[in-house]
């Protein structure tokens, strides 16, 4: 049995979705974030030293990191390559794009989204009144000079790429779309109608029966907390 250590409002929702797409049986162990700090509970550290989610137990081993988990599950269970590129040709376009987007999701797309969240929380965090102008000034400067431009750059890039293909790896849905779902949903929630291709992607994935079943198993989630 595959065991998923599932934290609410987290990337582990993608793992549940993948398992539903693969039609595999699995067990969900639920954890809740601290309502004040939004951090994962210390119990997760008993499973993995970093105490983060997603974590998957498979044959006595603990798998961590979303892309590594997704790639491992696809290599093991997606024998017909319904959700992943076939092994040949090694330099195939779908294979190249699949690998790229699988790692772009966390390596490039998520950092500016998370920084945007951090600085917005700094501006609204409780603090002495005489500190607030300084903290807000620093946060505004960071957003305007670095985070904001980086966010716009990546959102524009994703929007452009979705204009080339309906799905990230090409003309068919793959696990790369599952991996990219978290940053795209988070970004689309902020970009609104300004990014119609991203909005259309979100509508397509949310219409998938496996996506809907995963939400029933994992519960609704608020992106980026």
Short mmCIF file of N, CA and C in Angstrom, two decimals, residues 50-196:
data_model
loop_
_atom_site.label_atom_id
_atom_site.label_comp_id
_atom_site.label_asym_id
_atom_site.label_seq_id
_atom_site.Cartn_x
_atom_site.Cartn_y
_atom_site.Cartn_z
N UNK A 50 13.24 16.89 7.47
CA UNK A 50 12.83 18.26 7.15
C UNK A 50 11.40 18.55 7.54
N UNK A 51 10.62 17.53 7.81
CA UNK A 51 9.26 17.74 8.29
C UNK A 51 8.36 18.46 7.32
N UNK A 52 8.53 18.19 6.03
CA UNK A 52 7.71 18.85 5.02
C UNK A 52 6.85 17.82 4.28
N UNK A 53 5.87 18.33 3.56
CA UNK A 53 4.99 17.48 2.77
C UNK A 53 5.06 17.96 1.32
N UNK A 54 4.97 17.06 0.32
CA UNK A 54 4.52 15.67 0.44
C UNK A 54 5.62 14.70 0.83
N UNK A 55 5.19 13.65 1.51
CA UNK A 55 6.03 12.50 1.80
C UNK A 55 5.23 11.26 1.44
N UNK A 56 5.88 10.30 0.82
CA UNK A 56 5.21 9.07 0.42
C UNK A 56 6.03 7.89 0.92
N UNK A 57 5.36 6.96 1.58
CA UNK A 57 6.01 5.71 1.98
C UNK A 57 5.67 4.65 0.95
N UNK A 58 6.72 4.02 0.41
CA UNK A 58 6.56 3.01 -0.63
C UNK A 58 7.60 1.91 -0.41
N UNK A 59 7.12 0.71 -0.12
CA UNK A 59 8.02 -0.43 0.09
C UNK A 59 9.09 -0.13 1.14
N UNK A 60 8.68 0.48 2.23
CA UNK A 60 9.60 0.74 3.33
C UNK A 60 10.52 1.92 3.13
N UNK A 61 10.38 2.62 2.02
CA UNK A 61 11.20 3.80 1.77
C UNK A 61 10.33 5.05 1.82
N UNK A 62 10.93 6.15 2.23
CA UNK A 62 10.24 7.44 2.28
C UNK A 62 10.69 8.28 1.10
N UNK A 63 9.76 8.68 0.27
CA UNK A 63 10.04 9.54 -0.87
C UNK A 63 9.67 10.97 -0.53
N UNK A 64 10.52 11.92 -0.89
CA UNK A 64 10.26 13.34 -0.65
C UNK A 64 10.51 14.11 -1.94
N UNK A 65 10.05 15.35 -1.96
CA UNK A 65 10.12 16.26 -3.10
C UNK A 65 9.13 15.85 -4.19
N UNK A 66 8.27 16.79 -4.54
CA UNK A 66 7.16 16.51 -5.45
C UNK A 66 7.61 15.88 -6.77
N UNK A 67 8.58 16.50 -7.43
CA UNK A 67 9.01 15.99 -8.74
C UNK A 67 9.59 14.59 -8.61
N UNK A 68 10.39 14.35 -7.57
CA UNK A 68 10.98 13.03 -7.38
C UNK A 68 9.90 11.99 -7.11
N UNK A 69 8.90 12.36 -6.34
CA UNK A 69 7.79 11.44 -6.05
C UNK A 69 7.02 11.12 -7.32
N UNK A 70 6.68 12.16 -8.07
CA UNK A 70 5.90 11.97 -9.29
C UNK A 70 6.67 11.12 -10.30
N UNK A 71 7.95 11.42 -10.49
CA UNK A 71 8.74 10.66 -11.45
C UNK A 71 8.88 9.20 -11.01
N UNK A 72 9.08 8.97 -9.72
CA UNK A 72 9.20 7.60 -9.21
C UNK A 72 7.92 6.82 -9.42
N UNK A 73 6.78 7.42 -9.09
CA UNK A 73 5.51 6.73 -9.25
C UNK A 73 5.20 6.44 -10.72
N UNK A 74 5.54 7.38 -11.59
CA UNK A 74 5.30 7.16 -13.02
C UNK A 74 6.21 6.07 -13.56
N UNK A 75 7.48 6.07 -13.16
CA UNK A 75 8.40 5.04 -13.63
C UNK A 75 7.95 3.66 -13.19
N UNK A 76 7.36 3.60 -12.02
CA UNK A 76 6.98 2.29 -11.48
C UNK A 76 5.61 1.81 -11.97
N UNK A 77 4.67 2.74 -12.07
CA UNK A 77 3.29 2.31 -12.32
C UNK A 77 2.72 2.74 -13.67
N UNK A 78 3.31 3.72 -14.31
CA UNK A 78 2.78 4.19 -15.59
C UNK A 78 3.44 3.41 -16.73
N UNK A 79 3.19 2.11 -16.75
CA UNK A 79 3.86 1.24 -17.72
C UNK A 79 3.43 1.54 -19.15
N UNK A 80 2.22 1.99 -19.34
CA UNK A 80 1.75 2.31 -20.68
C UNK A 80 2.06 3.72 -21.13
N UNK A 81 2.74 4.49 -20.26
CA UNK A 81 3.15 5.86 -20.55
C UNK A 81 1.94 6.75 -20.92
N UNK A 82 0.86 6.56 -20.16
CA UNK A 82 -0.31 7.42 -20.35
C UNK A 82 -0.05 8.81 -19.80
N UNK A 83 0.82 8.91 -18.78
CA UNK A 83 1.08 10.18 -18.12
C UNK A 83 2.54 10.63 -18.23
N UNK A 84 3.34 9.86 -18.91
CA UNK A 84 4.76 10.18 -19.01
C UNK A 84 5.25 9.82 -20.41
N UNK A 85 6.35 10.43 -20.86
CA UNK A 85 6.84 10.15 -22.21
C UNK A 85 7.44 8.75 -22.30
N UNK A 86 7.34 8.12 -23.44
CA UNK A 86 7.99 6.81 -23.62
C UNK A 86 9.50 6.96 -23.54
N UNK A 87 10.21 5.88 -23.21
CA UNK A 87 11.67 5.98 -23.03
C UNK A 87 12.44 6.30 -24.30
N UNK A 88 11.86 6.04 -25.43
CA UNK A 88 12.52 6.34 -26.70
C UNK A 88 11.62 7.20 -27.57
N UNK A 89 12.17 8.14 -28.32
CA UNK A 89 13.61 8.46 -28.38
C UNK A 89 14.04 9.31 -27.19
N UNK A 90 15.29 9.16 -26.82
CA UNK A 90 15.81 9.88 -25.66
C UNK A 90 15.76 11.39 -25.85
N UNK A 91 15.89 11.84 -27.08
CA UNK A 91 15.90 13.28 -27.35
C UNK A 91 14.56 13.76 -27.91
N UNK A 92 13.50 13.00 -27.65
CA UNK A 92 12.18 13.38 -28.15
C UNK A 92 11.70 14.70 -27.56
N UNK A 93 10.93 15.44 -28.31
CA UNK A 93 10.45 16.75 -27.87
C UNK A 93 9.57 16.64 -26.63
N UNK A 94 8.67 15.67 -26.60
CA UNK A 94 7.81 15.53 -25.43
C UNK A 94 8.63 15.19 -24.20
N UNK A 95 9.59 14.32 -24.36
CA UNK A 95 10.44 13.93 -23.23
C UNK A 95 11.23 15.12 -22.70
N UNK A 96 11.75 15.91 -23.62
CA UNK A 96 12.53 17.09 -23.22
C UNK A 96 11.65 18.08 -22.48
N UNK A 97 10.47 18.39 -23.00
CA UNK A 97 9.58 19.35 -22.36
C UNK A 97 9.06 18.81 -21.03
N UNK A 98 8.76 17.54 -20.99
CA UNK A 98 8.27 16.90 -19.76
C UNK A 98 9.28 17.09 -18.62
N UNK A 99 10.53 16.78 -18.90
CA UNK A 99 11.56 16.92 -17.86
C UNK A 99 11.75 18.38 -17.45
N UNK A 100 11.74 19.26 -18.43
CA UNK A 100 11.95 20.68 -18.14
C UNK A 100 10.86 21.21 -17.21
N UNK A 101 9.58 21.00 -17.58
CA UNK A 101 8.50 21.55 -16.77
C UNK A 101 8.37 20.86 -15.42
N UNK A 102 8.76 19.60 -15.34
CA UNK A 102 8.72 18.89 -14.08
C UNK A 102 9.61 19.59 -13.04
N UNK A 103 10.73 20.14 -13.51
CA UNK A 103 11.66 20.77 -12.57
C UNK A 103 11.54 22.29 -12.54
N UNK A 104 11.04 22.87 -13.59
CA UNK A 104 10.80 24.31 -13.60
C UNK A 104 9.79 24.71 -12.53
N UNK A 105 8.81 23.86 -12.28
CA UNK A 105 7.72 24.18 -11.36
C UNK A 105 8.23 24.65 -10.00
N UNK A 106 9.17 23.90 -9.43
CA UNK A 106 9.69 24.26 -8.11
C UNK A 106 10.99 25.07 -8.21
N UNK A 107 11.79 24.81 -9.24
CA UNK A 107 13.07 25.47 -9.34
C UNK A 107 13.00 26.93 -9.74
N UNK A 108 12.01 27.28 -10.59
CA UNK A 108 11.94 28.65 -11.10
C UNK A 108 10.60 29.33 -10.82
N UNK A 109 9.50 28.61 -10.96
CA UNK A 109 8.19 29.24 -10.84
C UNK A 109 7.81 29.58 -9.40
N UNK A 110 8.10 28.69 -8.47
CA UNK A 110 7.63 28.89 -7.11
C UNK A 110 8.38 29.96 -6.31
N UNK A 111 9.71 30.14 -6.47
CA UNK A 111 10.39 31.15 -5.65
C UNK A 111 9.77 32.55 -5.70
N UNK A 112 9.48 33.15 -6.87
CA UNK A 112 8.88 34.49 -6.83
C UNK A 112 7.48 34.50 -6.24
N UNK A 113 6.72 33.40 -6.42
CA UNK A 113 5.39 33.33 -5.81
C UNK A 113 5.49 33.30 -4.28
N UNK A 114 6.45 32.53 -3.78
CA UNK A 114 6.63 32.45 -2.33
C UNK A 114 7.17 33.76 -1.76
N UNK A 115 8.08 34.40 -2.47
CA UNK A 115 8.60 35.68 -2.01
C UNK A 115 7.49 36.74 -1.96
N UNK A 116 6.61 36.69 -2.95
CA UNK A 116 5.48 37.62 -2.95
C UNK A 116 4.61 37.41 -1.72
N UNK A 117 4.38 36.15 -1.37
CA UNK A 117 3.59 35.82 -0.18
C UNK A 117 4.29 36.32 1.08
N UNK A 118 5.60 36.08 1.17
CA UNK A 118 6.37 36.48 2.36
C UNK A 118 6.30 37.98 2.57
N UNK A 119 6.54 38.75 1.52
CA UNK A 119 6.55 40.21 1.68
C UNK A 119 5.15 40.77 1.94
N UNK A 120 4.13 40.13 1.41
CA UNK A 120 2.77 40.59 1.71
C UNK A 120 2.44 40.34 3.18
N UNK A 121 2.96 39.25 3.74
CA UNK A 121 2.73 38.96 5.15
C UNK A 121 3.53 39.91 6.04
N UNK A 122 4.72 40.29 5.59
CA UNK A 122 5.51 41.25 6.37
C UNK A 122 4.73 42.56 6.51
N UNK A 123 4.09 42.99 5.43
CA UNK A 123 3.36 44.26 5.46
C UNK A 123 2.16 44.21 6.39
N UNK A 124 1.56 43.03 6.53
CA UNK A 124 0.36 42.92 7.36
C UNK A 124 0.63 42.33 8.74
N UNK A 125 1.88 41.98 9.03
CA UNK A 125 2.21 41.35 10.31
C UNK A 125 2.08 42.34 11.46
N UNK A 126 1.64 41.88 12.63
CA UNK A 126 1.58 42.77 13.80
C UNK A 126 2.98 43.16 14.25
N UNK A 127 3.16 44.45 14.52
CA UNK A 127 4.47 44.95 14.95
C UNK A 127 4.27 46.33 15.58
N UNK A 128 5.24 46.81 16.35
CA UNK A 128 5.12 48.16 16.92
C UNK A 128 4.87 49.20 15.84
N UNK A 129 4.06 50.19 16.14
CA UNK A 129 3.64 51.18 15.14
C UNK A 129 4.82 51.92 14.52
N UNK A 130 5.89 52.12 15.29
CA UNK A 130 7.02 52.89 14.77
C UNK A 130 7.89 52.05 13.83
N UNK A 131 7.68 50.74 13.82
CA UNK A 131 8.44 49.85 12.93
C UNK A 131 7.71 49.64 11.61
N UNK A 132 6.38 49.77 11.64
CA UNK A 132 5.58 49.46 10.45
C UNK A 132 6.02 50.21 9.20
N UNK A 133 6.25 51.53 9.26
CA UNK A 133 6.65 52.22 8.03
C UNK A 133 7.95 51.68 7.44
N UNK A 134 8.90 51.32 8.30
CA UNK A 134 10.17 50.79 7.82
C UNK A 134 9.97 49.43 7.17
N UNK A 135 9.23 48.55 7.85
CA UNK A 135 8.99 47.20 7.33
C UNK A 135 8.23 47.25 6.01
N UNK A 136 7.22 48.10 5.96
CA UNK A 136 6.44 48.22 4.72
C UNK A 136 7.27 48.82 3.59
N UNK A 137 8.13 49.76 3.94
CA UNK A 137 9.00 50.35 2.93
C UNK A 137 9.95 49.33 2.33
N UNK A 138 10.54 48.50 3.19
CA UNK A 138 11.45 47.46 2.71
C UNK A 138 10.70 46.46 1.84
N UNK A 139 9.50 46.04 2.29
CA UNK A 139 8.71 45.08 1.53
C UNK A 139 8.30 45.65 0.18
N UNK A 140 7.87 46.91 0.17
CA UNK A 140 7.47 47.54 -1.10
C UNK A 140 8.65 47.66 -2.06
N UNK A 141 9.81 48.01 -1.51
CA UNK A 141 10.99 48.15 -2.35
C UNK A 141 11.40 46.81 -2.96
N UNK A 142 11.36 45.77 -2.14
CA UNK A 142 11.72 44.43 -2.64
C UNK A 142 10.75 43.97 -3.71
N UNK A 143 9.46 44.26 -3.50
CA UNK A 143 8.45 43.86 -4.48
C UNK A 143 8.62 44.62 -5.79
N UNK A 144 8.85 45.92 -5.71
CA UNK A 144 8.90 46.72 -6.92
C UNK A 144 10.20 46.54 -7.70
N UNK A 145 11.30 46.27 -6.99
CA UNK A 145 12.59 46.21 -7.65
C UNK A 145 13.00 44.81 -8.08
N UNK A 146 12.48 43.78 -7.40
CA UNK A 146 12.92 42.42 -7.73
C UNK A 146 11.78 41.42 -7.87
N UNK A 147 11.01 41.23 -6.81
CA UNK A 147 10.00 40.17 -6.81
C UNK A 147 8.94 40.42 -7.88
N UNK A 148 8.42 41.63 -7.92
CA UNK A 148 7.38 41.94 -8.90
C UNK A 148 7.83 41.72 -10.33
N UNK A 149 8.98 42.27 -10.74
CA UNK A 149 9.46 42.02 -12.11
C UNK A 149 9.71 40.55 -12.40
N UNK A 150 10.25 39.81 -11.43
CA UNK A 150 10.47 38.38 -11.64
C UNK A 150 9.14 37.63 -11.80
N UNK A 151 8.18 38.01 -11.00
CA UNK A 151 6.86 37.38 -11.08
C UNK A 151 6.23 37.64 -12.45
N UNK A 152 6.31 38.88 -12.90
CA UNK A 152 5.75 39.23 -14.20
C UNK A 152 6.47 38.48 -15.33
N UNK A 153 7.78 38.34 -15.20
CA UNK A 153 8.57 37.62 -16.20
C UNK A 153 8.11 36.18 -16.33
N UNK A 154 7.97 35.50 -15.20
CA UNK A 154 7.60 34.09 -15.23
C UNK A 154 6.15 33.88 -15.64
N UNK A 155 5.27 34.74 -15.19
CA UNK A 155 3.86 34.60 -15.59
C UNK A 155 3.71 34.82 -17.08
N UNK A 156 4.43 35.79 -17.62
CA UNK A 156 4.38 36.02 -19.05
C UNK A 156 4.94 34.85 -19.83
N UNK A 157 6.01 34.24 -19.31
CA UNK A 157 6.62 33.08 -19.96
C UNK A 157 5.66 31.90 -19.98
N UNK A 158 5.04 31.61 -18.84
CA UNK A 158 4.10 30.48 -18.78
C UNK A 158 2.92 30.73 -19.70
N UNK A 159 2.41 31.94 -19.68
CA UNK A 159 1.27 32.28 -20.55
C UNK A 159 1.65 32.08 -22.02
N UNK A 160 2.84 32.48 -22.39
CA UNK A 160 3.30 32.32 -23.77
C UNK A 160 3.45 30.86 -24.15
N UNK A 161 4.02 30.06 -23.26
CA UNK A 161 4.22 28.64 -23.55
C UNK A 161 2.89 27.90 -23.70
N UNK A 162 1.89 28.29 -22.93
CA UNK A 162 0.58 27.66 -23.05
C UNK A 162 -0.11 28.06 -24.35
N UNK A 163 0.42 29.07 -25.00
CA UNK A 163 -0.10 29.42 -26.32
C UNK A 163 0.47 28.54 -27.42
N UNK A 164 1.57 27.84 -27.13
CA UNK A 164 2.19 26.96 -28.11
C UNK A 164 1.59 25.56 -28.09
N UNK A 165 1.24 25.11 -26.88
CA UNK A 165 0.67 23.77 -26.70
C UNK A 165 -0.44 23.86 -25.66
N UNK A 166 -1.40 22.98 -25.79
CA UNK A 166 -2.48 22.94 -24.80
C UNK A 166 -1.99 22.47 -23.44
N UNK A 167 -1.00 21.57 -23.46
CA UNK A 167 -0.44 21.03 -22.22
C UNK A 167 1.06 21.30 -22.20
N UNK A 168 1.68 21.20 -21.04
CA UNK A 168 3.06 21.64 -20.90
C UNK A 168 4.05 20.78 -21.66
N UNK A 169 3.84 19.48 -21.73
CA UNK A 169 4.78 18.62 -22.45
C UNK A 169 4.46 18.52 -23.93
N UNK A 170 3.33 19.04 -24.34
CA UNK A 170 2.95 18.96 -25.76
C UNK A 170 1.45 18.95 -25.94
N UNK A 171 0.98 18.04 -26.78
CA UNK A 171 -0.43 18.02 -27.15
C UNK A 171 -1.28 17.12 -26.27
N UNK A 172 -0.67 16.44 -25.30
CA UNK A 172 -1.46 15.58 -24.42
C UNK A 172 -1.14 15.86 -22.96
N UNK A 173 -2.09 15.55 -22.12
CA UNK A 173 -1.94 15.71 -20.68
C UNK A 173 -0.92 14.71 -20.15
N UNK A 174 0.00 15.19 -19.29
CA UNK A 174 0.99 14.31 -18.66
C UNK A 174 1.16 14.71 -17.19
N UNK A 175 2.01 13.96 -16.51
CA UNK A 175 2.30 14.28 -15.11
C UNK A 175 3.00 15.62 -14.96
N UNK A 176 3.60 16.14 -16.03
CA UNK A 176 4.20 17.48 -15.96
C UNK A 176 3.13 18.53 -15.69
N UNK A 177 1.93 18.31 -16.17
CA UNK A 177 0.83 19.24 -15.91
C UNK A 177 0.39 19.16 -14.45
N UNK A 178 0.47 17.97 -13.88
CA UNK A 178 0.16 17.82 -12.46
C UNK A 178 1.19 18.60 -11.63
N UNK A 179 2.46 18.46 -11.98
CA UNK A 179 3.51 19.17 -11.26
C UNK A 179 3.38 20.68 -11.41
N UNK A 180 3.01 21.13 -12.60
CA UNK A 180 2.89 22.56 -12.84
C UNK A 180 1.59 23.15 -12.29
N UNK A 181 0.67 22.30 -11.89
CA UNK A 181 -0.64 22.80 -11.47
C UNK A 181 -0.56 23.74 -10.28
N UNK A 182 0.31 23.45 -9.32
CA UNK A 182 0.36 24.28 -8.11
C UNK A 182 0.78 25.71 -8.40
N UNK A 183 1.92 25.94 -9.08
CA UNK A 183 2.27 27.33 -9.38
C UNK A 183 1.28 28.00 -10.32
N UNK A 184 0.72 27.27 -11.29
CA UNK A 184 -0.21 27.90 -12.23
C UNK A 184 -1.50 28.28 -11.53
N UNK A 185 -2.03 27.42 -10.69
CA UNK A 185 -3.25 27.76 -9.95
C UNK A 185 -3.00 28.96 -9.03
N UNK A 186 -1.85 28.96 -8.36
CA UNK A 186 -1.53 30.07 -7.48
C UNK A 186 -1.39 31.37 -8.26
N UNK A 187 -0.72 31.30 -9.39
CA UNK A 187 -0.52 32.50 -10.20
C UNK A 187 -1.81 32.97 -10.84
N UNK A 188 -2.61 32.03 -11.34
CA UNK A 188 -3.88 32.40 -11.98
C UNK A 188 -4.83 33.06 -10.99
N UNK A 189 -4.76 32.65 -9.73
CA UNK A 189 -5.62 33.26 -8.72
C UNK A 189 -5.28 34.72 -8.51
N UNK A 190 -4.02 35.09 -8.80
CA UNK A 190 -3.58 36.47 -8.63
C UNK A 190 -3.65 37.26 -9.93
N UNK A 191 -3.40 36.58 -11.06
CA UNK A 191 -3.35 37.28 -12.34
C UNK A 191 -4.72 37.55 -12.93
N UNK A 192 -5.70 36.70 -12.59
CA UNK A 192 -7.06 36.89 -13.08
C UNK A 192 -7.17 36.83 -14.59
N UNK A 193 -8.01 37.68 -15.13
CA UNK A 193 -8.29 37.66 -16.57
C UNK A 193 -7.09 38.11 -17.41
N UNK A 194 -6.06 38.66 -16.77
CA UNK A 194 -4.89 39.12 -17.51
C UNK A 194 -4.11 37.96 -18.12
N UNK A 195 -4.33 36.75 -17.64
CA UNK A 195 -3.63 35.56 -18.15
C UNK A 195 -4.67 34.53 -18.59
N UNK A 196 -5.34 34.73 -19.71
CA UNK A 196 -6.44 33.84 -20.11
C UNK A 196 -6.01 32.40 -20.39
#
